[in-house]
PDB file of C-alpha atoms in Angstrom:
ATOM      1  CA  ALA A   1      25.726-140.244   6.501  1.00  0.00           C
ATOM      2  CA  ARG A   2      26.489-140.456   2.819  1.00  0.00           C
ATOM      3  CA  GLU A   3      28.076-137.207   2.944  1.00  0.00           C
ATOM      4  CA  GLY A   4      30.175-137.901   6.086  1.00  0.00           C
ATOM      5  CA  ILE A   5      28.098-135.584   8.294  1.00  0.00           C
ATOM      6  CA  HIS A   6      27.517-136.453  11.985  1.00  0.00           C
ATOM      7  CA  VAL A   7      26.650-134.877  15.282  1.00  0.00           C
ATOM      8  CA  VAL A   8      29.529-133.684  17.470  1.00  0.00           C
ATOM      9  CA  ASP A   9      28.686-131.805  20.678  1.00  0.00           C
ATOM     10  CA  GLY A  10      25.180-130.853  19.317  1.00  0.00           C
ATOM     11  CA  ARG A  11      26.541-129.497  16.029  1.00  0.00           C
ATOM     12  CA  LEU A  12      26.430-131.060  12.625  1.00  0.00           C
ATOM     13  CA  VAL A  13      30.028-131.720  11.392  1.00  0.00           C
ATOM     14  CA  GLN A  14      31.219-132.899   8.084  1.00  0.00           C
ATOM     15  CA  ASP A  15      34.340-135.077   7.845  1.00  0.00           C
ATOM     16  CA  PRO A  16      37.135-133.770   5.812  1.00  0.00           C
ATOM     17  CA  GLY A  17      37.530-135.165   2.179  1.00  0.00           C
ATOM     18  CA  PRO A  18      36.549-134.861  -1.309  1.00  0.00           C
ATOM     19  CA  SER A  19      32.780-134.216  -0.625  1.00  0.00           C
ATOM     20  CA  ASN A  20      33.399-131.635   2.003  1.00  0.00           C
ATOM     21  CA  PRO A  21      32.705-128.172   0.260  1.00  0.00           C
ATOM     22  CA  LEU A  22      35.271-126.402   2.540  1.00  0.00           C
ATOM     23  CA  GLY A  23      37.994-128.238   0.586  1.00  0.00           C
ATOM     24  CA  SER A  24      41.098-129.445   2.121  1.00  0.00           C
ATOM     25  CA  VAL A  25      41.980-126.449   4.370  1.00  0.00           C
ATOM     26  CA  LYS A  26      40.158-124.087   6.565  1.00  0.00           C
ATOM     27  CA  PHE A  27      41.885-120.906   8.003  1.00  0.00           C
ATOM     28  CA  VAL A  28      40.314-119.893  11.316  1.00  0.00           C
ATOM     29  CA  PHE A  29      41.162-116.499  12.684  1.00  0.00           C
ATOM     30  CA  ASP A  30      39.931-114.457  15.673  1.00  0.00           C
ATOM     31  CA  ASN A  31      36.854-112.493  14.878  1.00  0.00           C
ATOM     32  CA  PRO A  32      33.422-112.039  16.722  1.00  0.00           C
ATOM     33  CA  TYR A  33      31.490-113.420  13.594  1.00  0.00           C
ATOM     34  CA  SER A  34      32.860-116.975  13.308  1.00  0.00           C
ATOM     35  CA  VAL A  35      34.005-116.133   9.857  1.00  0.00           C
ATOM     36  CA  TYR A  36      36.829-117.987   8.258  1.00  0.00           C
ATOM     37  CA  LEU A  37      38.843-118.417   4.928  1.00  0.00           C
ATOM     38  CA  HIS A  38      38.401-121.821   3.344  1.00  0.00           C
ATOM     39  CA  ASP A  39      39.332-123.901   0.195  1.00  0.00           C
ATOM     40  CA  THR A  40      36.544-125.275  -2.085  1.00  0.00           C
ATOM     41  CA  THR A  41      35.845-128.442  -3.865  1.00  0.00           C
ATOM     42  CA  ALA A  42      34.120-126.253  -6.550  1.00  0.00           C
ATOM     43  CA  PRO A  43      36.890-124.128  -8.078  1.00  0.00           C
ATOM     44  CA  GLY A  44      34.773-123.183 -10.941  1.00  0.00           C
ATOM     45  CA  LEU A  45      32.933-120.950  -8.636  1.00  0.00           C
ATOM     46  CA  PHE A  46      35.815-118.493  -9.094  1.00  0.00           C
ATOM     47  CA  ASP A  47      34.970-118.139 -12.781  1.00  0.00           C
ATOM     48  CA  ARG A  48      31.603-116.573 -11.883  1.00  0.00           C
ATOM     49  CA  ALA A  49      30.994-112.801 -11.898  1.00  0.00           C
ATOM     50  CA  TYR A  50      28.599-113.361  -8.930  1.00  0.00           C
ATOM     51  CA  ARG A  51      30.494-115.455  -6.319  1.00  0.00           C
ATOM     52  CA  PHE A  52      28.351-114.964  -3.078  1.00  0.00           C
ATOM     53  CA  ALA A  53      27.551-118.595  -2.858  1.00  0.00           C
ATOM     54  CA  SER A  54      28.770-118.996   0.822  1.00  0.00           C
ATOM     55  CA  HIS A  55      27.038-118.021   3.919  1.00  0.00           C
ATOM     56  CA  GLY A  56      29.574-115.313   4.873  1.00  0.00           C
ATOM     57  CA  CYS A  57      32.835-117.066   5.053  1.00  0.00           C
ATOM     58  CA  ILE A  58      35.409-116.510   2.471  1.00  0.00           C
ATOM     59  CA  ARG A  59      36.530-119.004  -0.375  1.00  0.00           C
ATOM     60  CA  VAL A  60      40.180-118.689  -1.108  1.00  0.00           C
ATOM     61  CA  SER A  61      41.696-119.692  -4.559  1.00  0.00           C
ATOM     62  CA  SER A  62      44.875-121.658  -4.207  1.00  0.00           C
ATOM     63  CA  ALA A  63      44.324-122.316  -0.533  1.00  0.00           C
ATOM     64  CA  ASP A  64      47.085-125.039  -0.550  1.00  0.00           C
ATOM     65  CA  ASP A  65      49.537-122.322  -1.567  1.00  0.00           C
ATOM     66  CA  LEU A  66      48.238-119.981   1.027  1.00  0.00           C
ATOM     67  CA  ALA A  67      48.726-122.822   3.708  1.00  0.00           C
ATOM     68  CA  ARG A  68      52.243-123.252   2.625  1.00  0.00           C
ATOM     69  CA  GLN A  69      53.059-119.499   2.831  1.00  0.00           C
ATOM     70  CA  LEU A  70      51.553-119.143   6.199  1.00  0.00           C
ATOM     71  CA  LEU A  71      53.416-122.100   7.613  1.00  0.00           C
ATOM     72  CA  ALA A  72      56.707-121.333   5.840  1.00  0.00           C
ATOM     73  CA  PRO A  73      58.271-119.514   8.946  1.00  0.00           C
ATOM     74  CA  ASP A  74      57.628-122.633  11.125  1.00  0.00           C
ATOM     75  CA  PRO A  75      60.620-125.124  10.518  1.00  0.00           C
ATOM     76  CA  GLN A  76      58.262-127.901  11.855  1.00  0.00           C
ATOM     77  CA  TRP A  77      55.981-127.376   8.740  1.00  0.00           C
ATOM     78  CA  PRO A  78      58.035-127.583   5.543  1.00  0.00           C
ATOM     79  CA  ALA A  79      56.075-127.508   2.267  1.00  0.00           C
ATOM     80  CA  GLU A  80      56.250-131.312   2.025  1.00  0.00           C
ATOM     81  CA  ARG A  81      54.685-131.758   5.535  1.00  0.00           C
ATOM     82  CA  VAL A  82      52.014-129.277   4.651  1.00  0.00           C
ATOM     83  CA  ASP A  83      51.283-131.180   1.302  1.00  0.00           C
ATOM     84  CA  HIS A  84      51.161-134.682   3.193  1.00  0.00           C
ATOM     85  CA  ALA A  85      48.744-133.041   5.794  1.00  0.00           C
ATOM     86  CA  LEU A  86      46.471-131.575   2.968  1.00  0.00           C
ATOM     87  CA  GLN A  87      46.265-135.027   1.325  1.00  0.00           C
ATOM     88  CA  ALA A  88      45.783-137.164   4.473  1.00  0.00           C
ATOM     89  CA  GLY A  89      42.072-136.272   4.823  1.00  0.00           C
ATOM     90  CA  ARG A  90      42.266-135.737   8.660  1.00  0.00           C
ATOM     91  CA  ASN A  91      41.632-132.686  10.803  1.00  0.00           C
ATOM     92  CA  ASN A  92      44.784-130.961  12.020  1.00  0.00           C
ATOM     93  CA  THR A  93      44.800-127.817  14.043  1.00  0.00           C
ATOM     94  CA  VAL A  94      47.894-125.866  13.448  1.00  0.00           C
ATOM     95  CA  ALA A  95      48.690-122.421  15.219  1.00  0.00           C
ATOM     96  CA  LEU A  96      50.783-120.078  13.240  1.00  0.00           C
ATOM     97  CA  ARG A  97      54.185-119.514  14.908  1.00  0.00           C
ATOM     98  CA  VAL A  98      54.356-116.074  13.380  1.00  0.00           C
ATOM     99  CA  PRO A  99      50.826-114.510  13.566  1.00  0.00           C
ATOM    100  CA  ILE A 100      49.876-112.264  10.614  1.00  0.00           C
ATOM    101  CA  ALA A 101      47.465-109.339  10.390  1.00  0.00           C
ATOM    102  CA  LEU A 102      44.286-109.968   8.426  1.00  0.00           C
ATOM    103  CA  HIS A 103      42.318-107.061   7.112  1.00  0.00           C
ATOM    104  CA  ILE A 104      39.071-107.787   5.203  1.00  0.00           C
ATOM    105  CA  VAL A 105      37.391-105.070   3.385  1.00  0.00           C
ATOM    106  CA  TYR A 106      33.687-105.358   2.147  1.00  0.00           C
ATOM    107  CA  ASP A 107      33.137-102.560  -0.519  1.00  0.00           C
ATOM    108  CA  THR A 108      29.803-101.973  -2.289  1.00  0.00           C
ATOM    109  CA  ALA A 109      30.818 -98.641  -3.782  1.00  0.00           C
ATOM    110  CA  TRP A 110      34.066 -97.097  -4.736  1.00  0.00           C
ATOM    111  CA  VAL A 111      35.607 -94.671  -7.290  1.00  0.00           C
ATOM    112  CA  GLU A 112      38.023 -95.875  -9.801  1.00  0.00           C
ATOM    113  CA  GLU A 113      41.294 -93.819 -10.553  1.00  0.00           C
ATOM    114  CA  ASP A 114      39.587 -92.313 -13.707  1.00  0.00           C
ATOM    115  CA  GLY A 115      36.639 -91.140 -11.602  1.00  0.00           C
ATOM    116  CA  THR A 116      34.200 -93.850 -12.565  1.00  0.00           C
ATOM    117  CA  ILE A 117      31.887 -94.748  -9.682  1.00  0.00           C
ATOM    118  CA  GLN A 118      31.331 -98.454  -9.136  1.00  0.00           C
ATOM    119  CA  PHE A 119      28.356 -99.780  -7.214  1.00  0.00           C
ATOM    120  CA  ARG A 120      27.741-103.394  -6.214  1.00  0.00           C
ATOM    121  CA  GLU A 121      24.894-105.185  -4.672  1.00  0.00           C
ATOM    122  CA  ASP A 122      25.050-105.266  -0.800  1.00  0.00           C
ATOM    123  CA  VAL A 123      24.634-108.927  -0.367  1.00  0.00           C
ATOM    124  CA  TYR A 124      25.243-108.797   3.308  1.00  0.00           C
ATOM    125  CA  HIS A 125      22.892-105.718   3.967  1.00  0.00           C
ATOM    126  CA  ARG A 126      25.693-103.705   5.649  1.00  0.00           C
ATOM    127  CA  ASP A 127      24.892-100.440   3.950  1.00  0.00           C
ATOM    128  CA  ARG A 128      21.851 -99.436   5.855  1.00  0.00           C
ATOM    129  CA  ILE A 129      22.005 -95.743   6.836  1.00  0.00           C
ATOM    130  CA  PRO A 130      20.845 -95.286  10.319  1.00  0.00           C
ATOM    131  CA  SER A 131      17.678 -93.241  10.876  1.00  0.00           C
ATOM    132  CA  SER A 132      19.740 -90.971  13.016  1.00  0.00           C
ATOM    133  CA  VAL A 133      21.818 -89.789  10.079  1.00  0.00           C
ATOM    134  CA  MET A 134      20.074 -86.714   8.503  1.00  0.00           C
ATOM    135  CA  ALA A 135      20.169 -86.063   4.766  1.00  0.00           C
ATOM    136  CA  PRO A 136      22.287 -83.089   3.858  1.00  0.00           C
ATOM    137  CA  ASP A 137      20.590 -79.794   2.966  1.00  0.00           C
ATOM    138  CA  LEU A 138      21.340 -79.440  -0.790  1.00  0.00           C
ATOM    139  CA  SER A 139      19.374 -76.146  -1.294  1.00  0.00           C
ATOM    140  CA  GLY A 140      22.271 -73.949  -0.380  1.00  0.00           C
ATOM    141  CA  PRO A 141      24.746 -72.533  -3.030  1.00  0.00           C
ATOM    142  CA  ILE A 142      27.724 -74.406  -1.518  1.00  0.00           C
ATOM    143  CA  ALA A 143      26.739 -78.094  -1.520  1.00  0.00           C
ATOM    144  CA  ASP A 144      28.881 -80.468  -3.642  1.00  0.00           C
ATOM    145  CA  SER A 145      29.250 -84.219  -3.890  1.00  0.00           C
ATOM    146  CA  ARG A 146      32.057 -84.269  -1.306  1.00  0.00           C
ATOM    147  CA  ASP A 147      29.712 -82.764   1.218  1.00  0.00           C
ATOM    148  CA  VAL A 148      26.940 -85.459   0.434  1.00  0.00           C
ATOM    149  CA  GLY A 149      29.422 -88.308   0.679  1.00  0.00           C
ATOM    150  CA  ALA A 150      30.739 -87.082   3.837  1.00  0.00           C
ATOM    151  CA  THR A 151      27.330 -86.426   5.500  1.00  0.00           C
ATOM    152  CA  ALA A 152      25.535 -89.498   4.125  1.00  0.00           C
ATOM    153  CA  GLY A 153      28.072 -91.881   5.215  1.00  0.00           C
ATOM    154  CA  GLY A 154      28.096 -93.901   2.066  1.00  0.00           C
ATOM    155  CA  CYS A 155      26.219 -94.927  -1.090  1.00  0.00           C
ATOM    156  CA  THR A 156      23.455 -97.331  -1.046  1.00  0.00           C
ATOM    157  CA  GLY A 157      23.452 -97.692  -4.981  1.00  0.00           C
TER     158      GLY A 157
END
């Protein structure tokens, strides 16, 4: 109760406000995983090298600016009205008048322009190679890294 959490339709819900870790705005988009973008009341988390402190949703820096940009094409939502809504501390559901495409990429390995290979921890355990994928035969004279990468389906670093 102290944190503004209560039960709604059998779920725990926290009221908007300064103690809500989602911050002042949450961006819901259609996806089968119930993932959303959200603000934060702990902006210092963006200063960390390791930022996987959420449970799969995506913390957005300057979420208020993103809200203004997304609503800019809607004449009913000028920047002043967005600012007022963000400061009001109430839930408002606003549908975008002009939908946007959202493409989220989760990379754990990539190659820099200079050829340096970068590996990161797979915090969401998405890099598992199915047992049906066979390792390439590297005993022959014509095997190179392109063959390995294409056959293995990715690095598990």
